Coordinates of C-alpha atoms in Angstrom, one line a residue:
X1 CA 369.8 39.7 197.4
X2 CA 372.8 38.6 194.9
X3 CA 375.5 39.7 197.2
X4 CA 373.6 36.9 200.1
X5 CA 372.1 34.5 197.4
X6 CA 376.1 34.3 196.8
X7 CA 376.8 33.1 200.3
X8 CA 375.5 29.5 199.1
X9 CA 379.0 28.5 198.1
X10 CA 379.0 23.9 198.4
X11 CA 374.7 24.1 199.3
X12 CA 374.1 25.4 195.5
X13 CA 373.8 22.0 194.7
X14 CA 371.2 20.8 197.6
X15 CA 369.3 23.4 197.0
X16 CA 369.4 22.7 193.6
X17 CA 368.3 18.6 194.2
X18 CA 365.2 20.9 196.3
X19 CA 364.1 22.0 194.1
X20 CA 364.1 18.6 192.2
X21 CA 362.8 16.9 194.8
X22 CA 360.0 19.7 195.6
X23 CA 359.1 18.7 191.7
X24 CA 358.9 15.1 191.6
X25 CA 357.0 15.9 194.9
X26 CA 354.2 18.0 193.7
X27 CA 353.8 15.5 190.7
X28 CA 353.1 12.5 192.4
X29 CA 350.5 14.2 193.9
X30 CA 348.3 16.1 191.4
X31 CA 348.2 12.2 189.8
X32 CA 347.0 11.1 192.8
X33 CA 343.1 12.4 192.2
X34 CA 342.9 11.5 188.5
X35 CA 343.3 8.0 190.3
X36 CA 340.7 8.2 192.2
X37 CA 338.3 9.7 189.9
X38 CA 339.1 6.2 187.8
X39 CA 338.8 4.1 190.6
X40 CA 335.5 5.5 191.5
X41 CA 334.2 5.8 187.6
X42 CA 335.6 2.9 186.7
X43 CA 335.0 1.3 190.0
X44 CA 332.9 1.3 192.0
X45 CA 330.4 3.5 189.8
X46 CA 330.5 -0.6 187.1
X47 CA 331.6 -2.7 190.0
X48 CA 335.0 -3.7 188.4
X49 CA 337.1 -4.6 191.6
X50 CA 339.7 -5.7 190.0
X51 CA 340.2 -2.0 188.7
X52 CA 340.1 -0.3 192.3
X53 CA 342.7 -2.4 193.4
X54 CA 345.1 -2.4 190.4
X55 CA 344.2 1.9 190.4
X56 CA 343.9 0.9 194.4
X57 CA 347.8 -0.5 194.1
X58 CA 349.5 2.6 191.9
X59 CA 348.3 5.1 194.2
X60 CA 350.0 3.6 197.6
X61 CA 352.5 3.3 194.4
X62 CA 352.9 7.1 194.0
X63 CA 352.0 7.8 198.3
X64 CA 355.7 6.7 198.5
X65 CA 357.2 8.3 195.9
X66 CA 355.2 11.5 196.7
X67 CA 356.6 10.8 200.8
X68 CA 360.4 9.4 199.7
X69 CA 361.2 13.0 197.1
X70 CA 359.2 15.4 200.5
X71 CA 361.7 14.1 202.8
X72 CA 364.5 14.4 201.1
X73 CA 363.4 17.6 199.4
X74 CA 363.1 19.0 203.9
X75 CA 366.7 17.4 204.3
X76 CA 368.2 19.6 200.6
X77 CA 365.6 22.5 203.0
X78 CA 367.6 21.9 205.5
X79 CA 371.3 21.5 204.7
X80 CA 370.8 24.5 202.6
X81 CA 369.5 26.8 203.9
X82 CA 372.1 25.8 207.5
X83 CA 375.0 26.5 205.2
X84 CA 373.6 29.4 203.5
X85 CA 373.2 30.7 207.4
X86 CA 376.5 29.0 208.5
X87 CA 377.8 31.0 205.5
X88 CA 376.9 34.6 206.0
X89 CA 377.7 34.2 209.0
X90 CA 381.0 33.5 208.7
X91 CA 381.0 36.8 206.0
X92 CA 379.7 39.1 207.9
X93 CA 382.3 37.9 210.5
X94 CA 385.1 38.5 208.3
X95 CA 383.7 41.3 207.1
X96 CA 384.1 43.3 210.7
X97 CA 387.7 41.6 210.9
X98 CA 388.8 44.4 207.7
X99 CA 386.6 47.9 209.0
X100 CA 387.7 49.7 210.4
X101 CA 387.3 51.8 213.3
X102 CA 384.9 55.1 211.7
X103 CA 383.4 51.4 210.0
X104 CA 382.2 49.7 213.2
X105 CA 380.6 53.5 214.7
X106 CA 378.8 53.4 211.4
X107 CA 376.7 50.3 212.7
X108 CA 377.4 49.7 216.2
X109 CA 378.3 46.8 217.7
X110 CA 375.3 46.2 218.2
X111 CA 373.1 47.1 215.2
X112 CA 375.8 43.9 214.0
X113 CA 375.3 41.8 216.4
X114 CA 371.1 42.1 215.1
X115 CA 372.9 41.0 211.8
X116 CA 374.2 37.7 212.8
X117 CA 372.2 36.4 215.2
X118 CA 368.2 37.6 214.4
X119 CA 369.3 38.5 210.9
X120 CA 370.3 35.9 209.4
X121 CA 367.6 33.7 211.5
X122 CA 365.0 34.8 209.5
X123 CA 366.8 34.7 205.9
X124 CA 367.0 31.2 206.7
X125 CA 364.0 30.2 207.6
X126 CA 362.8 32.3 204.6
X127 CA 365.1 31.1 202.7
X128 CA 364.2 27.2 203.5
X129 CA 360.6 28.7 202.9
X130 CA 361.6 29.8 199.0
X131 CA 363.4 26.5 198.0
X132 CA 361.1 24.0 200.1
X133 CA 357.5 26.0 199.7
X134 CA 358.0 28.5 196.9
X135 CA 359.1 26.0 194.4
X136 CA 355.9 23.7 195.5
X137 CA 353.2 25.9 195.7
X138 CA 353.1 27.7 192.9
X139 CA 353.6 24.9 190.4
X140 CA 351.4 22.8 192.2
X141 CA 348.6 26.1 192.2
X142 CA 349.6 25.6 188.3
X143 CA 349.2 22.2 187.8
X144 CA 345.7 22.1 189.5
X145 CA 344.0 24.7 187.2
X146 CA 345.4 23.0 183.9
X147 CA 344.0 19.6 185.1
X148 CA 340.7 22.3 186.6
X149 CA 340.9 23.4 182.9
X150 CA 340.0 19.9 181.2
X151 CA 337.7 18.2 184.0
X152 CA 336.2 21.4 183.8
X153 CA 336.8 24.8 181.4
X154 CA 333.1 26.9 182.7
X155 CA 334.4 26.1 186.5
X156 CA 337.8 26.9 186.0
X157 CA 337.2 29.7 185.3
X158 CA 335.0 30.6 189.2
X159 CA 337.8 29.4 191.0
X160 CA 340.7 32.0 188.5
X161 CA 337.9 34.9 190.2
X162 CA 338.7 33.1 193.5
X163 CA 342.4 33.3 192.8
X164 CA 342.0 36.7 191.7
X165 CA 340.6 37.6 194.2
X166 CA 342.8 37.0 197.1
X167 CA 345.5 37.6 195.6
X168 CA 344.5 41.5 196.1
X169 CA 343.7 40.4 198.9
X170 CA 347.2 39.2 200.0
X171 CA 349.0 41.6 197.9
X172 CA 347.9 44.4 200.5
X173 CA 348.7 42.8 203.0
X174 CA 352.3 42.0 202.3
X175 CA 352.7 46.0 201.1
X176 CA 351.7 47.2 204.9
X177 CA 353.9 44.7 206.5
X178 CA 356.7 45.0 204.2
X179 CA 357.1 48.7 205.8
X180 CA 356.5 47.7 209.7
X181 CA 358.7 44.5 209.3
X182 CA 361.7 47.3 208.5
X183 CA 360.7 49.7 211.0
X184 CA 361.4 46.5 213.7
X185 CA 364.9 46.1 212.9
X186 CA 365.3 48.7 213.7
X187 CA 363.5 47.4 217.0
X188 CA 365.8 45.3 217.6
X189 CA 368.3 47.4 217.5
X190 CA 367.6 49.6 219.7
X191 CA 366.3 46.6 222.5
X192 CA 369.8 45.5 221.7
X193 CA 371.5 47.7 223.1
X194 CA 370.1 48.8 226.0
X195 CA 370.6 44.9 227.1
X196 CA 374.2 45.4 226.3
X197 CA 375.3 48.7 228.1
X198 CA 373.2 47.8 231.1
X199 CA 375.0 44.6 231.4
X200 CA 378.8 45.6 230.2
X201 CA 378.2 48.4 232.4
X202 CA 376.5 45.9 235.6
X203 CA 378.8 47.2 238.4
X204 CA 378.0 50.8 237.7
X205 CA 374.1 49.9 237.3
X206 CA 374.4 48.4 240.8
X207 CA 376.7 50.8 242.1
X208 CA 373.9 53.7 241.4
X209 CA 372.0 51.7 242.3
X210 CA 369.6 52.0 239.0
X211 CA 368.4 49.3 238.4
X212 CA 364.6 50.5 238.1
X213 CA 366.2 53.4 235.7
X214 CA 367.5 50.5 233.5
X215 CA 364.5 47.8 233.5
X216 CA 361.8 50.8 232.8
X217 CA 365.0 51.0 229.2
X218 CA 364.1 48.2 228.3
X219 CA 361.1 48.5 228.7
X220 CA 360.0 51.5 226.8
X221 CA 362.2 49.0 224.1
X222 CA 360.5 46.5 224.5
X223 CA 356.9 48.0 224.3
X224 CA 357.8 49.6 220.9
X225 CA 358.8 45.9 219.8
X226 CA 355.4 44.1 220.3
X227 CA 353.7 47.8 219.3
X228 CA 355.0 46.5 215.8
X229 CA 354.8 43.4 215.6
X230 CA 351.1 43.3 217.3
X231 CA 350.4 45.9 214.5
X232 CA 351.9 42.8 211.7
X233 CA 350.6 40.3 213.3
X234 CA 346.8 42.2 213.3
X235 CA 347.1 42.9 209.6
X236 CA 348.3 39.3 208.8
X237 CA 345.9 37.7 210.4
X238 CA 343.3 38.9 207.4
X239 CA 345.5 35.9 205.4
X240 CA 342.5 33.3 207.2
X241 CA 339.2 34.7 206.9
X242 CA 340.1 35.9 203.8
X243 CA 341.6 32.4 202.6
X244 CA 338.4 30.6 204.2
X245 CA 336.4 33.0 201.9
X246 CA 337.8 31.4 198.7
X247 CA 337.7 28.0 200.0
X248 CA 333.9 28.6 200.2
X249 CA 333.4 29.8 197.8
X250 CA 334.9 27.8 195.3
X251 CA 333.1 24.7 197.4
X252 CA 328.9 25.6 197.2
X253 CA 330.0 27.3 193.6
X254 CA 331.2 23.3 192.4
X255 CA 329.5 21.4 194.3
X256 CA 326.4 23.7 193.1
X257 CA 327.8 24.0 189.3
X258 CA 328.8 19.9 189.5
X259 CA 325.5 18.9 190.0
X260 CA 324.4 20.5 187.1
X261 CA 326.0 19.3 184.6
X262 CA 326.2 15.4 185.9
X263 CA 322.9 15.5 185.5
X264 CA 323.5 16.6 182.3
X265 CA 325.1 14.1 181.8
X266 CA 328.2 16.1 180.7
X267 CA 330.4 14.9 183.9
X268 CA 330.5 11.9 185.9
X269 CA 331.3 11.9 189.5
X270 CA 334.5 10.8 189.8
X271 CA 335.9 13.9 187.8
X272 CA 334.0 16.3 190.6
X273 CA 335.6 14.5 193.3
X274 CA 338.7 14.7 191.2
X275 CA 338.6 18.6 190.8
X276 CA 337.2 18.9 194.4
X277 CA 340.5 18.0 195.4
X278 CA 342.3 20.4 192.6
X279 CA 340.2 23.2 194.2
X280 CA 341.7 22.5 197.4
X281 CA 344.8 22.1 196.1
X282 CA 344.8 25.6 193.7
X283 CA 343.3 27.7 197.5
X284 CA 345.9 25.6 200.2
X285 CA 348.6 26.7 197.4
X286 CA 347.4 30.3 197.6
X287 CA 347.7 30.5 201.3
X288 CA 350.8 28.8 201.5
X289 CA 352.6 31.6 199.1
X290 CA 350.8 33.8 201.2
X291 CA 352.7 32.5 204.2
X292 CA 355.7 32.5 201.9
X293 CA 355.2 36.5 201.7
X294 CA 354.5 36.7 205.3
X295 CA 358.5 35.3 206.0
X296 CA 360.1 37.0 202.6
X297 CA 358.4 40.7 203.8
X298 CA 360.4 39.9 206.7
X299 CA 363.2 38.8 205.6
X300 CA 363.6 41.4 202.2
X301 CA 364.6 44.4 205.6
X302 CA 367.0 41.5 206.8
X303 CA 368.9 41.3 203.7
X304 CA 368.7 44.6 203.4
X305 CA 370.7 45.2 206.6
X306 CA 372.9 42.0 206.0
X307 CA 374.4 43.5 202.5
X308 CA 374.2 46.8 203.9
X309 CA 377.5 45.1 206.4
X310 CA 379.0 42.7 202.9
X311 CA 379.2 46.4 200.3
X312 CA 380.3 48.1 202.8
X313 CA 383.3 49.5 201.5
X314 CA 386.3 49.9 204.9
X315 CA 387.5 53.1 204.6
X316 CA 391.2 52.2 206.2
X317 CA 392.2 50.8 202.0
X318 CA 395.7 48.6 201.8
X319 CA 398.1 50.2 199.3
X320 CA 398.7 48.6 196.0
X321 CA 402.6 47.7 196.5
X322 CA 402.9 47.0 200.7
X323 CA 406.0 47.6 202.5
X324 CA 407.0 45.4 204.5
X325 CA 409.3 46.6 207.1
X326 CA 409.6 49.7 209.3
X327 CA 413.4 51.5 209.1
X328 CA 412.9 52.6 212.2
X329 CA 411.2 54.7 215.2
X330 CA 411.2 57.9 213.9
X331 CA 407.8 59.8 213.4
X332 CA 406.5 63.0 211.7
X333 CA 403.5 64.8 211.5
X334 CA 402.8 66.8 208.5
X335 CA 400.6 69.6 209.0
X336 CA 398.5 67.0 210.1
X337 CA 394.4 67.4 210.2
X338 CA 392.0 64.5 211.3
X339 CA 387.8 64.5 211.8
X340 CA 386.1 62.0 212.6
X341 CA 383.8 63.0 210.2
X342 CA 384.6 64.1 206.6
X343 CA 383.1 67.4 205.7
X344 CA 381.6 68.6 209.2
X345 CA 384.4 71.0 209.8
X346 CA 384.7 69.4 213.1
X347 CA 388.5 69.1 213.2
X348 CA 389.8 66.6 216.2
X349 CA 393.4 67.9 214.6
X350 CA 393.6 71.0 212.9
X351 CA 398.1 70.8 212.1
X352 CA 399.3 69.5 213.9
X353 CA 403.3 69.9 212.8
X354 CA 406.0 67.2 214.9
X355 CA 408.7 65.7 214.3
X356 CA 410.5 62.5 216.5
X357 CA 413.3 60.8 216.4
X358 CA 413.8 57.6 217.3
X359 CA 414.1 55.8 220.4
X360 CA 412.7 59.2 222.3
X361 CA 410.7 58.8 225.1
X362 CA 407.8 62.0 224.2
X363 CA 405.7 61.9 226.7
X364 CA 402.0 63.8 225.9
X365 CA 399.4 65.7 228.2
X366 CA 396.9 68.0 227.7
X367 CA 393.4 68.0 228.8
X368 CA 389.8 66.3 228.3
X369 CA 389.0 66.3 224.3
X370 CA 392.6 68.1 224.1
X371 CA 393.2 65.6 220.6
X372 CA 395.0 62.6 222.6
X373 CA 393.8 59.3 221.7
X374 CA 393.1 60.7 217.6
X375 CA 397.3 61.7 218.0
X376 CA 397.8 58.1 218.6
X377 CA 395.0 56.5 216.0
X378 CA 397.2 57.6 213.2
X379 CA 400.4 56.2 213.8
X380 CA 399.3 52.8 213.8
X381 CA 396.4 54.3 211.2
X382 CA 393.3 53.0 212.7
X383 CA 391.8 55.8 211.3
X384 CA 393.9 58.4 208.1
X385 CA 394.1 61.8 208.2
X386 CA 391.8 64.3 206.1
X387 CA 395.1 66.6 205.2
X388 CA 398.8 66.2 205.5
X389 CA 400.4 62.6 206.4
X390 CA 401.9 61.3 209.4
X391 CA 405.2 59.5 208.5
X392 CA 406.5 56.5 210.4
X393 CA 409.8 55.3 209.3
X394 CA 410.9 57.5 207.4
X395 CA 407.1 56.3 205.2
X396 CA 403.9 57.6 204.8
X397 CA 402.1 54.4 207.0
X398 CA 399.1 54.4 203.8
X399 CA 402.3 52.8 201.9
X400 CA 403.1 50.2 204.3
X401 CA 400.9 46.9 204.8
X402 CA 398.1 47.4 207.6
X403 CA 399.8 44.0 209.7
X404 CA 403.6 45.1 209.4
X405 CA 402.8 48.5 211.0
X406 CA 400.0 47.4 213.3
X407 CA 403.0 45.3 214.5
X408 CA 405.6 47.3 214.9
X409 CA 403.8 50.0 216.5
X410 CA 402.1 48.9 219.6
X411 CA 399.5 50.5 221.4
X412 CA 398.2 49.3 224.6
X413 CA 394.6 51.4 224.5
X414 CA 392.5 53.4 227.6
X415 CA 389.9 50.7 227.3
X416 CA 392.2 48.0 227.7
X417 CA 390.5 44.2 226.9
X418 CA 391.6 40.9 228.4
X419 CA 390.6 37.9 226.5
X420 CA 388.9 34.6 228.7
X421 CA 391.8 32.3 229.3
X422 CA 394.9 32.2 230.9
X423 CA 397.4 34.2 231.2
X424 CA 399.8 33.6 229.0
X425 CA 397.3 32.4 226.8
X426 CA 396.2 36.5 226.7
X427 CA 400.3 37.4 227.0
X428 CA 400.9 35.6 223.5
X429 CA 398.8 38.0 221.6
X430 CA 401.5 40.3 221.5
X431 CA 402.9 37.3 219.7
X432 CA 401.9 33.4 219.2
X433 CA 405.4 32.7 219.4
X434 CA 407.1 33.5 222.8
X435 CA 407.9 31.5 224.9
X436 CA 407.2 30.9 228.2
X437 CA 410.4 32.4 229.6
X438 CA 410.6 35.5 226.6
X439 CA 406.9 36.1 228.4
X440 CA 407.7 35.9 231.8
X441 CA 410.3 38.5 230.7
X442 CA 407.3 41.3 230.0
X443 CA 406.1 41.3 232.4
X444 CA 408.6 42.1 235.1
X445 CA 409.1 45.0 232.3
X446 CA 405.1 45.6 233.3
X447 CA 406.1 45.0 236.3
X448 CA 403.1 42.7 236.3
X449 CA 405.6 39.1 237.3
X450 CA 404.7 40.5 241.5
X451 CA 400.6 40.0 240.7
X452 CA 401.2 37.4 239.4
X453 CA 403.9 35.2 241.2
X454 CA 401.8 35.7 244.0
X455 CA 398.4 33.2 242.1
X456 CA 398.5 29.4 243.2
X457 CA 398.8 28.6 239.5
X458 CA 400.6 31.6 238.3
X459 CA 400.5 32.6 234.2
X460 CA 398.3 29.8 233.4
X461 CA 395.9 31.8 236.4
X462 CA 392.6 31.8 233.7
X463 CA 391.7 35.1 233.5
X464 CA 387.8 35.6 233.6
X465 CA 385.6 36.9 230.5
X466 CA 386.8 40.9 230.2
X467 CA 390.1 40.4 232.9
X468 CA 386.2 40.4 235.8
X469 CA 389.4 38.5 237.9
X470 CA 391.8 41.2 238.0
X471 CA 391.9 44.8 238.5
X472 CA 391.8 48.3 236.5
X473 CA 396.0 48.0 237.2
X474 CA 397.2 44.2 237.2
X475 CA 395.4 44.1 233.9
X476 CA 397.1 47.0 233.0
X477 CA 400.0 46.7 233.4
X478 CA 399.7 42.5 231.6
X479 CA 398.3 44.3 228.7
X480 CA 401.2 46.3 229.1
X481 CA 403.9 42.7 229.2
X482 CA 401.1 42.3 225.7
X483 CA 402.8 44.8 223.6
X484 CA 405.6 45.0 224.5
X485 CA 406.1 40.7 223.1
X486 CA 406.0 42.3 219.9
X487 CA 409.5 43.7 220.0
X488 CA 408.2 47.3 218.4
X489 CA 409.9 50.0 217.9
X490 CA 407.3 52.4 218.5
X491 CA 405.2 51.4 221.5
X492 CA 402.6 54.0 222.7
X493 CA 400.8 54.1 225.9
X494 CA 397.7 56.2 226.2
X495 CA 397.0 56.5 230.3
X496 CA 397.5 53.3 229.9
X497 CA 399.3 53.3 234.3
X498 CA 396.1 55.7 235.4
X499 CA 395.2 52.9 237.8
X500 CA 398.5 51.9 238.6
X501 CA 400.0 54.0 241.8
X502 CA 403.3 56.5 241.0
X503 CA 406.1 54.0 242.7
X504 CA 404.8 51.8 240.2
X505 CA 404.0 53.6 237.0
X506 CA 408.2 54.8 237.6
X507 CA 409.0 51.1 237.8
X508 CA 408.0 50.0 234.9
X509 CA 408.9 53.8 233.3
X510 CA 412.8 53.3 234.4
X511 CA 411.9 49.7 232.5
X512 CA 411.0 50.3 229.3
X513 CA 414.5 52.5 229.5
X514 CA 416.5 49.9 230.0
X515 CA 414.2 47.2 228.3
X516 CA 414.6 48.7 225.8
X517 CA 415.8 51.5 224.8
X518 CA 415.9 51.8 221.1
X519 CA 411.9 51.8 221.0
X520 CA 410.3 55.4 221.0
X521 CA 407.3 55.9 223.2
X522 CA 404.7 58.0 222.9
X523 CA 403.1 58.3 227.0
X524 CA 399.9 60.1 227.1
X525 CA 399.0 60.2 230.9
X526 CA 397.2 63.3 232.9
X527 CA 400.3 62.9 235.5
X528 CA 402.3 64.9 235.0
X529 CA 404.8 62.9 237.2
X530 CA 404.5 60.2 234.1
X531 CA 406.0 62.7 231.5
X532 CA 407.8 64.9 233.7
X533 CA 411.2 62.8 233.3
X534 CA 409.9 62.0 229.3
X535 CA 413.0 63.3 226.5
X536 CA 409.8 65.4 225.3
X537 CA 406.2 66.6 226.5
X538 CA 404.1 67.4 223.6
X539 CA 401.3 69.8 225.2
X540 CA 397.9 69.5 222.9
X541 CA 394.8 72.1 223.2
X542 CA 391.4 71.8 221.2
X543 CA 393.7 70.1 219.2
X544 CA 396.6 71.6 218.1
X545 CA 400.1 71.8 219.2
X546 CA 400.7 74.6 222.6
X547 CA 403.9 73.5 223.4
X548 CA 406.0 71.0 223.0
X549 CA 410.0 70.8 225.3
X550 CA 411.2 69.7 228.7
X551 CA 410.2 69.9 231.2
X552 CA 411.3 72.5 232.5
X553 CA 411.1 74.5 229.4
X554 CA 407.6 74.3 229.4
X555 CA 407.4 75.4 233.1
X556 CA 408.7 78.9 232.4
X557 CA 407.6 79.5 228.9
X558 CA 404.0 76.8 228.4
X559 CA 400.9 78.8 230.6
X560 CA 398.7 75.2 230.2
X561 CA 401.2 73.9 231.9
X562 CA 402.6 75.0 234.2
X563 CA 398.6 75.7 235.4
X564 CA 398.6 71.1 235.2
X565 CA 401.2 71.4 237.0
X566 CA 400.3 73.5 240.1
X567 CA 397.4 71.9 240.2
X568 CA 399.2 68.7 240.9
X569 CA 401.4 69.8 243.2
X570 CA 399.7 72.5 244.7
X571 CA 397.0 69.6 245.5
X572 CA 398.9 67.5 247.8
X573 CA 400.1 65.8 244.8
X574 CA 399.1 62.7 242.7
X575 CA 396.3 60.6 244.8
X576 CA 399.6 58.2 245.9
X577 CA 402.3 60.4 247.2
X578 CA 402.5 62.7 249.9
X579 CA 402.6 66.0 250.0

């Protein structure tokens, strides 16, 4: 709760103003039945019209004040709750930017989306009700009961029985529904995951004619959510009957006892009328509180989920005195072991001991799951090692400022991502200050200029969300050009030319040798042709180094490399090369 309320910031003032206005509104409303009693007893029954006019005018003024204070309370409540939700979204989004991959994996993308949408909306609505109704209702309840005590203490004890009955019933309902709402938001995550997976992979779904299967999967997730809501709302439906039972009990009791007190002369007609008003105010306050408790019950589950993100400690921490400059592109793995789940006993990499000189071109090859991507993720510190150390430019990567390190270790990941905007906008992700000429040169080196020039708008061509209007190979080349604009000391291509033909692949490698000779290049590939001309080739097998040498020596001495090479050659070479 502290973490969430801390995000109020400058909207604290609006919160306190709302509470003050709500209190003044209650004060005005509490005085109205008193004035009504005076008008009845001293005006109507005494046939004194001057009293009726005078106190009638007072009632109008009090009602206008009540209306004004209520409107101001609503305005400040809306401002404070909307401000809180806006600040929460910004805080969560900023926090997510500090997360490592392992932190993001812990929550899942659909889970984070639910927290920033449904959960924050629940908190916003609950906060508005808390500062508006949860202030007004208790004050109204207390003041109404005090006025009942002043008018008739014996009858007030009877109303207390009704209040206790309602508190017990509503409390029992809230305890049960709170547990249900905790489960509801977990199901929201499942529903969002189903939608996200389907929409992001809609081409695959349609290609394999799996629409019916996806519809059934979504319907199943939606049905579970429906069942939980029906269960919760079914329990909450008991609020109204319990409330009406208490109301009618109080009205009947007050009518019966009040008639006796009036006959005996211990109570006036005006007092009984005002007593009825206070009874209704008291019970309606309880009803409003029950609604608030429902909202709080729903929001408590959301608050816990939001707090989990805000209190999450990023796995990767900046050093106290970070190094801001990478000396060169040399890379050293000193007996490195790495596991995605600490303590699981399953290592993605085990005892990696490698030493790469600055400016070398290193090929990395191995079967699926051999640890190729895990290896390069450690160089730019997307994850931290479990054992050993990774050094870039002679220093442990944990000594660098992460932004400085990643600006000098440029990575083109397996999954290429482009963003909505022009081609130039996407290229300048690599260097926001890059001129158009520098962007053109980077595209030439990545062999992207040949297809960009064919677009009518050239570098101003708009890329749709996710790069939907360019092919896989074009997307890869744009991502390579974007990485080159950083002018890095280390360039990592994680299977980033898999969607281009071998001729273009060879041209890209030749351009690298000519344009960035001093940059260390690490090329992960499935094709031997992509790595055979590298200075050295690393062969990985089940997270361990199986071989690290030049192409010719590996053919002679390394069984895994020779098997990969022969399977591709005997199979007719690469898919786009003649046998």
